[in-house]
Amino acid sequence: MQIGTSIFLLALGAILKFAVTDAIDGVDLTTVGLILMIVGALGLVISMFMTSQLRDRATERTVVRERHDQV
């Protein structure tokens, strides 16, 4: 899950939890909104962690070049 998807899930969950007043038989929209917000927040934390790991790994590269001196 990418950062954009996580933010989208957070926004959609907040809309369902706080802004929607309609009801669907058998579905509690506030609970669905809360679940989407939790999944989005968890995905955002994981995405940020993975991005920082990749960034750290990219900065630790060592480039070794052989130099052939002609004598």
PDB file of C-alpha atoms in Angstrom:
ATOM      1  CA  MET A   1       0.000   0.000   0.000  1.00  0.00           C
ATOM      2  CA  GLN A   2       1.425   3.339  -1.005  1.00  0.00           C
ATOM      3  CA  ILE A   3       1.214   6.635   0.854  1.00  0.00           C
ATOM      4  CA  GLY A   4      -1.426   8.020  -1.521  1.00  0.00           C
ATOM      5  CA  THR A   5      -3.670   5.007  -1.021  1.00  0.00           C
ATOM      6  CA  SER A   6      -3.335   5.298   2.743  1.00  0.00           C
ATOM      7  CA  ILE A   7      -4.298   8.970   2.692  1.00  0.00           C
ATOM      8  CA  PHE A   8      -7.268   8.146   0.447  1.00  0.00           C
ATOM      9  CA  LEU A   9      -8.464   5.469   2.892  1.00  0.00           C
ATOM     10  CA  LEU A  10      -8.081   7.882   5.802  1.00  0.00           C
ATOM     11  CA  ALA A  11     -10.109  10.541   4.002  1.00  0.00           C
ATOM     12  CA  LEU A  12     -12.819   8.110   2.887  1.00  0.00           C
ATOM     13  CA  GLY A  13     -13.078   6.667   6.382  1.00  0.00           C
ATOM     14  CA  ALA A  14     -13.376  10.134   7.924  1.00  0.00           C
ATOM     15  CA  ILE A  15     -16.122  11.048   5.471  1.00  0.00           C
ATOM     16  CA  LEU A  16     -18.062   7.887   6.275  1.00  0.00           C
ATOM     17  CA  LYS A  17     -17.598   8.296  10.023  1.00  0.00           C
ATOM     18  CA  PHE A  18     -18.259  11.998  10.442  1.00  0.00           C
ATOM     19  CA  ALA A  19     -20.149  13.300   7.405  1.00  0.00           C
ATOM     20  CA  VAL A  20     -22.542  10.604   6.187  1.00  0.00           C
ATOM     21  CA  THR A  21     -25.877  10.453   7.946  1.00  0.00           C
ATOM     22  CA  ASP A  22     -27.615   7.949   5.655  1.00  0.00           C
ATOM     23  CA  ALA A  23     -28.099   4.359   6.684  1.00  0.00           C
ATOM     24  CA  ILE A  24     -27.859   1.069   4.832  1.00  0.00           C
ATOM     25  CA  ASP A  25     -29.693  -1.960   6.186  1.00  0.00           C
ATOM     26  CA  GLY A  26     -27.210  -4.297   7.859  1.00  0.00           C
ATOM     27  CA  VAL A  27     -24.218  -1.950   7.476  1.00  0.00           C
ATOM     28  CA  ASP A  28     -23.074   0.538  10.093  1.00  0.00           C
ATOM     29  CA  LEU A  29     -21.334   3.234   8.051  1.00  0.00           C
ATOM     30  CA  THR A  30     -19.618   4.762  11.078  1.00  0.00           C
ATOM     31  CA  THR A  31     -17.986   1.413  11.846  1.00  0.00           C
ATOM     32  CA  VAL A  32     -16.927   1.000   8.217  1.00  0.00           C
ATOM     33  CA  GLY A  33     -15.470   4.512   8.332  1.00  0.00           C
ATOM     34  CA  LEU A  34     -13.570   3.741  11.521  1.00  0.00           C
ATOM     35  CA  ILE A  35     -12.171   0.525  10.026  1.00  0.00           C
ATOM     36  CA  LEU A  36     -11.042   2.382   6.893  1.00  0.00           C
ATOM     37  CA  MET A  37      -9.362   5.057   9.008  1.00  0.00           C
ATOM     38  CA  ILE A  38      -7.496   2.428  11.045  1.00  0.00           C
ATOM     39  CA  VAL A  39      -6.365   0.553   7.922  1.00  0.00           C
ATOM     40  CA  GLY A  40      -5.290   3.832   6.291  1.00  0.00           C
ATOM     41  CA  ALA A  41      -3.321   4.927   9.345  1.00  0.00           C
ATOM     42  CA  LEU A  42      -1.645   1.540   9.631  1.00  0.00           C
ATOM     43  CA  GLY A  43      -0.817   1.559   5.924  1.00  0.00           C
ATOM     44  CA  LEU A  44       0.605   5.072   6.222  1.00  0.00           C
ATOM     45  CA  VAL A  45       2.886   4.066   9.087  1.00  0.00           C
ATOM     46  CA  ILE A  46       4.090   0.975   7.218  1.00  0.00           C
ATOM     47  CA  SER A  47       4.622   2.963   4.000  1.00  0.00           C
ATOM     48  CA  MET A  48       6.638   5.620   5.811  1.00  0.00           C
ATOM     49  CA  PHE A  49       8.748   2.930   7.504  1.00  0.00           C
ATOM     50  CA  MET A  50       9.418   1.145   4.218  1.00  0.00           C
ATOM     51  CA  THR A  51      10.278   4.425   2.485  1.00  0.00           C
ATOM     52  CA  SER A  52      12.767   5.341   5.204  1.00  0.00           C
ATOM     53  CA  GLN A  53      14.348   1.873   4.979  1.00  0.00           C
ATOM     54  CA  LEU A  54      14.792   2.218   1.215  1.00  0.00           C
ATOM     55  CA  ARG A  55      16.224   5.702   1.605  1.00  0.00           C
ATOM     56  CA  ASP A  56      18.725   4.501   4.230  1.00  0.00           C
ATOM     57  CA  ARG A  57      19.759   1.590   2.059  1.00  0.00           C
ATOM     58  CA  ALA A  58      20.268   3.869  -0.961  1.00  0.00           C
ATOM     59  CA  THR A  59      22.602   6.197   0.943  1.00  0.00           C
ATOM     60  CA  GLU A  60      24.799   3.375   2.227  1.00  0.00           C
ATOM     61  CA  ARG A  61      26.002   2.239  -1.195  1.00  0.00           C
ATOM     62  CA  THR A  62      29.706   2.012  -1.750  1.00  0.00           C
ATOM     63  CA  VAL A  63      31.023   2.378  -5.260  1.00  0.00           C
ATOM     64  CA  VAL A  64      34.285   0.628  -5.953  1.00  0.00           C
ATOM     65  CA  ARG A  65      36.096   1.284  -9.188  1.00  0.00           C
ATOM     66  CA  GLU A  66      39.216  -0.477 -10.246  1.00  0.00           C
ATOM     67  CA  ARG A  67      41.991   1.682 -11.535  1.00  0.00           C
ATOM     68  CA  HIS A  68      44.459   0.158 -13.926  1.00  0.00           C
ATOM     69  CA  ASP A  69      47.672   2.144 -14.063  1.00  0.00           C
ATOM     70  CA  GLN A  70      49.736   1.448 -17.089  1.00  0.00           C
ATOM     71  CA  VAL A  71      53.385   1.097 -16.386  1.00  0.00           C
TER      72      VAL A  71
END
